[in-house]
XYZ file of C-alpha atoms in Angstrom:
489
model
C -52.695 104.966 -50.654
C -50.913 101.500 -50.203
C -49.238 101.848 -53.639
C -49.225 104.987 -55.543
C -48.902 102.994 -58.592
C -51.080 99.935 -57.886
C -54.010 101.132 -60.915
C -51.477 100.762 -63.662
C -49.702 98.080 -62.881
C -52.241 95.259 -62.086
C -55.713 94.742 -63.946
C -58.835 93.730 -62.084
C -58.515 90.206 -61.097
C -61.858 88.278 -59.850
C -61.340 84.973 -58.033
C -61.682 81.680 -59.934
C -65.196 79.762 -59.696
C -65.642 75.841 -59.731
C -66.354 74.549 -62.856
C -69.891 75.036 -64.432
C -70.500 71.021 -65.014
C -69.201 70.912 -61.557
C -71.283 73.191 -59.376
C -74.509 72.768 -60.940
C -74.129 69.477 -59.155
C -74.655 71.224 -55.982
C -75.942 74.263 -54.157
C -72.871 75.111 -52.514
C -71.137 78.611 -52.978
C -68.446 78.260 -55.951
C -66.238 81.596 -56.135
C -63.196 80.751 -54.267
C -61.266 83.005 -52.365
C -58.111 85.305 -53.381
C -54.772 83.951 -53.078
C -52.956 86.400 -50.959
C -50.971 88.158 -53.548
C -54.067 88.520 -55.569
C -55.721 90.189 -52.755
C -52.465 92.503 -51.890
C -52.237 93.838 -55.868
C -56.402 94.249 -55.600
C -56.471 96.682 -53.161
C -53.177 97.915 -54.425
C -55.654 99.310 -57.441
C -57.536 101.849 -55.596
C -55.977 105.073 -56.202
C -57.411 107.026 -53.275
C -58.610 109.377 -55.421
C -59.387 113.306 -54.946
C -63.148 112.546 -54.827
C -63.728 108.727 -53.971
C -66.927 108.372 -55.942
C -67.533 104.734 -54.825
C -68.863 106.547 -51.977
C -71.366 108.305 -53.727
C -72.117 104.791 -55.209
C -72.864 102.825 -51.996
C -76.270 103.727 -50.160
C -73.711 102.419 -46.705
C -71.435 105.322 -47.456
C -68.307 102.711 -46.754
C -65.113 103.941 -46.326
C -63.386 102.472 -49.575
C -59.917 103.775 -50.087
C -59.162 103.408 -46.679
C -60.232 100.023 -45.788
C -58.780 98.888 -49.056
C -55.271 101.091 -47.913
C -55.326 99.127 -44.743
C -55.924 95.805 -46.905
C -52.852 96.754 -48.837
C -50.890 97.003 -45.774
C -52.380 94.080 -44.017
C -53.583 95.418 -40.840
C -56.837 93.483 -40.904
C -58.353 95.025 -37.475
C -57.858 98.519 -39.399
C -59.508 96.969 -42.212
C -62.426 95.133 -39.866
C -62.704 98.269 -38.228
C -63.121 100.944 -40.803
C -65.671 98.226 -42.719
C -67.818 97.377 -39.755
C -68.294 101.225 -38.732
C -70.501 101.575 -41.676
C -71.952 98.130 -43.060
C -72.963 95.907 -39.870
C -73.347 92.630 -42.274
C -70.339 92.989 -44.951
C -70.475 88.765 -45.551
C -74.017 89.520 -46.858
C -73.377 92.743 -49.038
C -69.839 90.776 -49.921
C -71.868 87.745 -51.878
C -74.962 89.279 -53.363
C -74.568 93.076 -53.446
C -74.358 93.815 -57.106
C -71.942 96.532 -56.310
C -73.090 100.063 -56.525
C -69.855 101.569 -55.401
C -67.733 99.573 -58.702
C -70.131 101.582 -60.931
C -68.528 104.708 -59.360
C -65.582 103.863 -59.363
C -62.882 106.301 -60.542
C -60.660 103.783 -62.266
C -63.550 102.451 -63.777
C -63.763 105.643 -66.337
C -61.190 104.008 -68.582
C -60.665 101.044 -66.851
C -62.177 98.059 -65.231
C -63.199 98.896 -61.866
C -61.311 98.047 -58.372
C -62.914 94.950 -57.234
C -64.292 96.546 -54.034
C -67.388 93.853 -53.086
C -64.704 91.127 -53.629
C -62.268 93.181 -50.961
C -65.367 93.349 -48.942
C -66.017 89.785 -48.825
C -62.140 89.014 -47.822
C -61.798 91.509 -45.307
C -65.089 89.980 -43.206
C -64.019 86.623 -43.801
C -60.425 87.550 -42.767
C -61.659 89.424 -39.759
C -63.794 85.958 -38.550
C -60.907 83.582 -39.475
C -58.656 85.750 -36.825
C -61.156 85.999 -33.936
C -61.440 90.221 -34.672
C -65.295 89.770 -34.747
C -66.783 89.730 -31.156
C -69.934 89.881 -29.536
C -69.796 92.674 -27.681
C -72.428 93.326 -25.299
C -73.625 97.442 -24.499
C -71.904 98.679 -20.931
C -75.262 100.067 -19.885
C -78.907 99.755 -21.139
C -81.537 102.268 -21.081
C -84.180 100.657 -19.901
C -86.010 100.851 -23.405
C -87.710 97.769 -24.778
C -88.251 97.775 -28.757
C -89.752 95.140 -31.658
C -88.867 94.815 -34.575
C -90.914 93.079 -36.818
C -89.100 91.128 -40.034
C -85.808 89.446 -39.579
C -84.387 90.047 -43.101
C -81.071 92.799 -43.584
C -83.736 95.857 -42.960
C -84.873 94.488 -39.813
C -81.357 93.196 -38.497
C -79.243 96.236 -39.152
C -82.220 98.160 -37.337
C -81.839 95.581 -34.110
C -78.098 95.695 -33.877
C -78.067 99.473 -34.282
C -80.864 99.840 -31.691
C -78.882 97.031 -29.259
C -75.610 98.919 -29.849
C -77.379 101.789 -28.656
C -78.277 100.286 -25.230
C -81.957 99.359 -25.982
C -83.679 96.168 -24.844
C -84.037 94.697 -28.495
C -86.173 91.577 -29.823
C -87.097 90.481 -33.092
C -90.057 88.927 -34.360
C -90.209 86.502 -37.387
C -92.922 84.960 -38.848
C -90.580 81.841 -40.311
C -88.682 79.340 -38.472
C -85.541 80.424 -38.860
C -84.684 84.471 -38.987
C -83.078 86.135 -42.102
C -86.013 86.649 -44.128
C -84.831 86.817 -47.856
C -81.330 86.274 -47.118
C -82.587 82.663 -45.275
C -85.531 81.472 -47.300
C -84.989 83.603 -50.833
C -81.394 83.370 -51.552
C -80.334 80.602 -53.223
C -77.745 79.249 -51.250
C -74.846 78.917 -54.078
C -74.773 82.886 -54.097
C -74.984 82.730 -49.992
C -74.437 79.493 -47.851
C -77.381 79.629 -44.193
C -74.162 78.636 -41.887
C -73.253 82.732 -43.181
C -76.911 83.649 -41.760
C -76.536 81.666 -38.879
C -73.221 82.383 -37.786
C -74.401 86.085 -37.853
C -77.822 85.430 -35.983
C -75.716 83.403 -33.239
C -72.758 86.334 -32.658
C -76.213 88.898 -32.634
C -77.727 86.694 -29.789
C -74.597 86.650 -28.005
C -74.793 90.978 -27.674
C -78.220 90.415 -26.453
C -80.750 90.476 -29.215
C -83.807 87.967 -28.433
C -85.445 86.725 -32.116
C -88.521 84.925 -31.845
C -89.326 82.576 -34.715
C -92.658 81.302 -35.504
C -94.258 84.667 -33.966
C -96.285 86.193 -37.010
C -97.303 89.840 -36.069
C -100.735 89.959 -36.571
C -102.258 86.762 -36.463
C -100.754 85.039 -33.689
C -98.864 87.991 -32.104
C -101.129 90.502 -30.882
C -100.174 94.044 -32.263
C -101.963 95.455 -28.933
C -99.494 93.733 -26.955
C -96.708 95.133 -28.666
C -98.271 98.283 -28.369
C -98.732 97.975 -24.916
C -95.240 96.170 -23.864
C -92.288 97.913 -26.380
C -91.305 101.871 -26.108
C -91.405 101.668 -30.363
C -91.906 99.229 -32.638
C -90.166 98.955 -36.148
C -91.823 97.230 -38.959
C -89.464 95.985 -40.994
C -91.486 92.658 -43.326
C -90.273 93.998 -46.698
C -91.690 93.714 -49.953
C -93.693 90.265 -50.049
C -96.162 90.510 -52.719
C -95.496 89.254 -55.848
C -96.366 90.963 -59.302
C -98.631 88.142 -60.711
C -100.130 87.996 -64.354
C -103.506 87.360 -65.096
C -103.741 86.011 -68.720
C -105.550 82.889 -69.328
C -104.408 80.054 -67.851
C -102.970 81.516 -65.412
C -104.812 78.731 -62.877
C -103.093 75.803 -64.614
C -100.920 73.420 -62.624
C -96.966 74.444 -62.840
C -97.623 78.312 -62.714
C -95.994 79.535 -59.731
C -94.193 82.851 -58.242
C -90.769 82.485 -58.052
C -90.143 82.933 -54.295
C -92.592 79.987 -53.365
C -89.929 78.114 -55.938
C -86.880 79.348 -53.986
C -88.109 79.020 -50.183
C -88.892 75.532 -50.861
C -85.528 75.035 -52.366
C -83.723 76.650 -49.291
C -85.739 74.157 -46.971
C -84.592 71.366 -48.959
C -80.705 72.001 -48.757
C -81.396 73.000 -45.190
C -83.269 69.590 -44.234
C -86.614 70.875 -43.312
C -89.725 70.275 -44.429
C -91.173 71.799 -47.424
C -94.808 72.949 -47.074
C -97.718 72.678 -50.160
C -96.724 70.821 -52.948
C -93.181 70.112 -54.253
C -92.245 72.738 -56.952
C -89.444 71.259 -58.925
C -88.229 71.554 -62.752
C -86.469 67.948 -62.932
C -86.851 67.002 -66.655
C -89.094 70.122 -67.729
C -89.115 72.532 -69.400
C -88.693 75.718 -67.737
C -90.125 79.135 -68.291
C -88.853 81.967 -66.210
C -90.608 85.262 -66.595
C -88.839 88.356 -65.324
C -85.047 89.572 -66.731
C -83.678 90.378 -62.781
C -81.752 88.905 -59.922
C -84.689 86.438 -58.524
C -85.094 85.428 -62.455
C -81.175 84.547 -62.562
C -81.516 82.688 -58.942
C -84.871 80.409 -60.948
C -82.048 79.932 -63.755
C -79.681 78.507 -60.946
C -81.974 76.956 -59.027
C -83.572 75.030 -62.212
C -80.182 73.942 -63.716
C -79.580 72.125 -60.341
C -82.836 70.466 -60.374
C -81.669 69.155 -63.877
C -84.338 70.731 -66.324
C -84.923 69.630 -69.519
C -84.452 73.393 -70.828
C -84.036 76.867 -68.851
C -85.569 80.217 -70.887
C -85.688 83.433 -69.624
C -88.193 86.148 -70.649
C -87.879 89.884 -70.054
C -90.681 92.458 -71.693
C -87.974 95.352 -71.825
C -86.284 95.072 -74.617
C -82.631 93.934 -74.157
C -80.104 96.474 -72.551
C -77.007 97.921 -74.000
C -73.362 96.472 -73.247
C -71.706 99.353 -72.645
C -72.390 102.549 -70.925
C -74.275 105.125 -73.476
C -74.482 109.085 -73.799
C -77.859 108.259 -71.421
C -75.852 106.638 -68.635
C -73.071 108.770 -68.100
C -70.350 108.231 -65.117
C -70.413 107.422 -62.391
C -74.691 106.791 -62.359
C -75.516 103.460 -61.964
C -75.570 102.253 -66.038
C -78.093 100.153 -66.801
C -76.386 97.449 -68.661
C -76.658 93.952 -69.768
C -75.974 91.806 -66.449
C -74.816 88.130 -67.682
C -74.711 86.421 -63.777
C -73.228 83.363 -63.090
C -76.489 81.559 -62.989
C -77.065 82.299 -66.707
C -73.477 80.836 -67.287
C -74.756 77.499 -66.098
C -77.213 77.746 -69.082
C -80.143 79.938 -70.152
C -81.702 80.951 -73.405
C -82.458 84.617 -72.965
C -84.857 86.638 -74.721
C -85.535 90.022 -74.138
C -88.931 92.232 -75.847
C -91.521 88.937 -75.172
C -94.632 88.879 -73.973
C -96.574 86.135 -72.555
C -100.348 86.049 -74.097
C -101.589 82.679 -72.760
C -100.621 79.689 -70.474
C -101.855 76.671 -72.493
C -103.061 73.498 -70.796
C -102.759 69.533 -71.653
C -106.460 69.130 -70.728
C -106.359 67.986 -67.479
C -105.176 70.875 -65.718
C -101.868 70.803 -66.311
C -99.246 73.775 -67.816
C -97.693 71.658 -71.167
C -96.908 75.424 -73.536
C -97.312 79.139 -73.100
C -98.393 81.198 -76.215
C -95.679 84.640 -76.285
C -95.611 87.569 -78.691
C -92.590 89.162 -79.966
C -92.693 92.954 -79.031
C -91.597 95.923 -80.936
C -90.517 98.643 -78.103
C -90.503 102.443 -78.772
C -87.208 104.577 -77.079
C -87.792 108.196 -75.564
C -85.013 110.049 -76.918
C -82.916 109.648 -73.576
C -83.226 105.751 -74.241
C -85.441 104.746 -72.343
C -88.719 101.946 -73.387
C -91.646 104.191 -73.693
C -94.368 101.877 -75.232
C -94.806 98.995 -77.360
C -96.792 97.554 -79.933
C -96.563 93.491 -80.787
C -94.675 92.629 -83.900
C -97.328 91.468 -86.204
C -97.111 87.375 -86.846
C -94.536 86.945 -84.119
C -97.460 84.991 -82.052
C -96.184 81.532 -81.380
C -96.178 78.777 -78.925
C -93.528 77.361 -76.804
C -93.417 73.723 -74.906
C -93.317 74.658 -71.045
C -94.305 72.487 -68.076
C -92.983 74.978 -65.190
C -93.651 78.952 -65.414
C -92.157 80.753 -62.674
C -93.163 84.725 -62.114
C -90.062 86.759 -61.433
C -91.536 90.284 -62.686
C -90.938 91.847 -59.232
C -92.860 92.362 -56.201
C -95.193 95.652 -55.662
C -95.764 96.276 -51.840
C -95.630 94.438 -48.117
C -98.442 92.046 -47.459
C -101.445 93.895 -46.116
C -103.396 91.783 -44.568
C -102.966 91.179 -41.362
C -100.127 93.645 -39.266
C -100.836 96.529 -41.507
C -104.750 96.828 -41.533
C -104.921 95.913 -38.370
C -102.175 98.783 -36.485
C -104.083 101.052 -38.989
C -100.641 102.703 -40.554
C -101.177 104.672 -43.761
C -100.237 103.291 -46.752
C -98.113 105.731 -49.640
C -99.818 105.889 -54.204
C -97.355 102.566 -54.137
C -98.970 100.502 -51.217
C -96.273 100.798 -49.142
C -96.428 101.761 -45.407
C -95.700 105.512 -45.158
C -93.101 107.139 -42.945
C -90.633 110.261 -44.319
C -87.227 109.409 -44.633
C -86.728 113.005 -42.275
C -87.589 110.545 -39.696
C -89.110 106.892 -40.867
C -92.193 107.623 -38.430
C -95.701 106.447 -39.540
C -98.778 108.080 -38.641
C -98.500 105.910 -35.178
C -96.042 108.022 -33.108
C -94.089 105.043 -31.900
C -94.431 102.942 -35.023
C -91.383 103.247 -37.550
C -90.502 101.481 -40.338
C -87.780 100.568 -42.914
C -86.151 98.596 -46.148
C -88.499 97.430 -48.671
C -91.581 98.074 -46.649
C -91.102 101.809 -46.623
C -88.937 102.541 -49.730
C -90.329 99.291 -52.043
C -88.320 96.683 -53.596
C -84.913 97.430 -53.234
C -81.159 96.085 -53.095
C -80.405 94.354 -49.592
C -77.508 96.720 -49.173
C -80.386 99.601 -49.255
C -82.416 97.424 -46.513
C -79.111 97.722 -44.392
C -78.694 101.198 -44.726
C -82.691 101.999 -44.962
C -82.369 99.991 -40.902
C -79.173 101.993 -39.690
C -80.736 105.506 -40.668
C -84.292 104.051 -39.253
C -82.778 102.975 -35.775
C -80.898 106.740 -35.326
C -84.259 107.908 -35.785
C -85.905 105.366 -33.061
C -82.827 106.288 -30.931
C -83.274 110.352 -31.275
C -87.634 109.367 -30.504
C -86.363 107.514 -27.265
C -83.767 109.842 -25.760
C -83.807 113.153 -27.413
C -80.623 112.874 -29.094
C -78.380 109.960 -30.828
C -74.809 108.821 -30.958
C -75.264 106.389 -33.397
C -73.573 107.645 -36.942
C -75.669 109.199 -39.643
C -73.427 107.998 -43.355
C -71.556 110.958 -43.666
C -70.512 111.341 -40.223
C -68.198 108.260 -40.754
C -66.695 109.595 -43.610
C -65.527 112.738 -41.292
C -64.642 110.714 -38.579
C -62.007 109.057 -40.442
């Protein structure tokens, strides 16, 4: 415990952002960093607590008061060190992780929370700016040759597990660049590509081949990764987009919201944009869908310069504050304000969208939305609804963009063809005993196995699935299971 007093003398501190008239100028990332101080009183807050729930919190199982003890006392290899042994990609998890572990936070019962994803970010960046990170290549290899299939976190925390481990690793990725979401879904003002790439580049450098441009499936042959790799890990997430069917849905300016954000990603990255160009310049914008993809659409339209940004949500609007339903230290399910919706946004929650109304020639010009009246089970949670009579009304919209979630991996293709079995969800089936599908040497992991998830899940869903890959290969493992770090420190 760097300072035994730390939680009550210094309040939770966050790190100044560029002004909002500023940064919607741009799509580059806007929270600064900590001055030193700041960061020295931060970690100075954790009280290393009898029972560190932020543990409990994080699916990673990281090693909070002690890499925030070592922050304190600035020994930043300690700090490097404890972090990486549990989270393999803390500059991802430190920009768009929406922090777990804060919600669990012991301070946080009657105070605000230590600013642990912040800490997280620092101690990476730190680590980098000092030459502590390293490729480091395995002493031996076994002589085992393994795919994984998907480049996003599931998919890379799975190949630098499995390359740590000796095996002969090499990633397949249907896009041009790898990353999957993080690359082409992630608006880069939450998380700049050099991040990606400088990742990608030190994961090369151990030894991990990615091949871009390969799609699994259609012009990869599954047989010959059947054939040529000792297991095979599909890891292509959760692709398919919730869509909704209401008349006039076919108009022109109805689109999911990932097809809006991948082309966006291209464009700050230079490349070319394929289809037609999906931009909200001077309209007005519709986004459907109260989450984290709906807030980047927010962002992401505010920078194209839209005439107006509104955001629907069907579930009627969440409570502040914790209630008696969302007791400490669960995960409360609160109002989230991000700092997309600072830029500008007029929210509204309990709407429904009846009808996408055209100008006559094919075009999207208004939607026609219904006011809804939602009915609580007594633990507070929407049960049903019925429309508020004469709410009906119609709204001027020339861009809709679906951001209601997505509901399984793409089927077509990889899936049907290797045959796996699908769980009631759609999504490929493996236990999480040992994330093995009905094909002995077929695992899989992140969204594709567990559904739509957090990306700090994905990492920890591809950690757990390569010990399992490991123990199928050799018989045993020596990569750590979660709470085997928390003993070993």
């Amino acid at each position: 415990m760097g300072k035994p007093t730390g939680f009550l003398e210094f309040t939770r501190e966050l790190p100044s952002k560029r002004p909002v008239q500023e940064r919607k100028n741009d799509y580059k990332e806007f929270v600064s960093l900590y001055k030193e101080s700041q960061l020295n009183q931060q970690a100075a807050r954790c009280m290393n607590c009898g029972i560190p729930f932020c543990h409990h919190g994080c699916p990673l199982g990281n090693v909070i008061p002690e890499f925030n003890d070592a922050v304190y006392k600035q020994s930043w290899q300690e700090a490097y060190d404890i972090l990486s042994s549990t989270n393999n990609f803390p500059e991802f998890t430190g920009r768009i992780c929406p922090a777990p572990c804060e919600s669990s936070c012991v301070l946080g019962i009657n105070q605000p929370p230590v600013a642990i994803e912040e800490i997280e970010k620092h101690i990476i960046e730190i680590a980098f700016d000092n030459g502590l990170v390293k490729a480091k290549k395995p002493a031996t290899r076994t002589g085992k040759k393994i795919a994984i299939v998907g480049s996003g976190p599931a998919g890379l925390a799975a190949a630098d597990q499995l390359n740590i481990a000796g095996h002969t690793v090499t990633v397949f990725e249907r896009d041009d660049e790898p990353g999957g979401l993080l690359r082409y879904g992630i608006p880069d003002f939450k998380l700049e590509k050099w991040v990606v790439a400088r990742r990608i580049k030190l994961m090369e450098e151990e030894g991990i081949t990615f091949k871009c441009n390969a799609n699994v499936g259609v012009n990869i042959s599954i047989n010959d990764l059947l054939r040529e790799y000792h297991a095979i890990v599909l890891a292509g997430g959760s692709t398919i987009p919730r869509d909704l069917p209401v008349p006039g849905r076919e108009l022109k300016g109805v689109h999911f919201a990932m097809d809006f954000l991948k082309q966006q990603n291209k464009r700050v990255s230079k490349l070319p944009v394929e289809g037609e160009a999906i931009m909200a310049t001077g309209k007005n914008v519709v986004v459907i869908g109260g989450g984290d993809t709906g807030s980047d659409c927010v962002g992401t339209s505010n920078r194209h310069k839209a005439r107006s940004v509104t955001q629907f949500e069907l579930l009627p609007k969440p409570p502040e504050a914790r209630t008696a339903h969302m007791p400490w230290p669960t995960y409360p399910m609160t109002l989230k304000t991000s700092s997309s919706h600072e830029e500008g946004a007029d929210r509204h929650w309990a709407v429904a969208t009846k009808e996408f109304i055209g100008d006559g020639k094919g075009n999207l010009k208004g939607l026609k939305i219904v006011t809804l009246e939602w009915k609580l089970t007594d633990d507070g949670r929407a049960a049903n609804f019925v429309e508020v009579p004469g709410s009906e009304r119609e709204i001027p919209c020339e861009l809709a963009l679906f951001a209601m979630g997505f509901v399984h991996p793409q089927h077509a293709g990889l899936v049907q063809e290797l045959g796996v079995e699908l769980d009631e969800r759609g999504n490929v089936k493996a236990p999480e005993k040992n994330y093995q599908t009905n094909i002995a040497k077929v695992f899989t992991a992140g969204d594709m196995r567990r559904g739509q998830s957090l990306v700090v899940w994905a990492i920890s869903e591809g950690r757990e699935c390569a010990r399992k890959v490991d123990e199928y290969l050799m018989g045993q493992s020596l990569l750590e299971r979660k709470d085997q770090s928390l003993i070993a420190l």
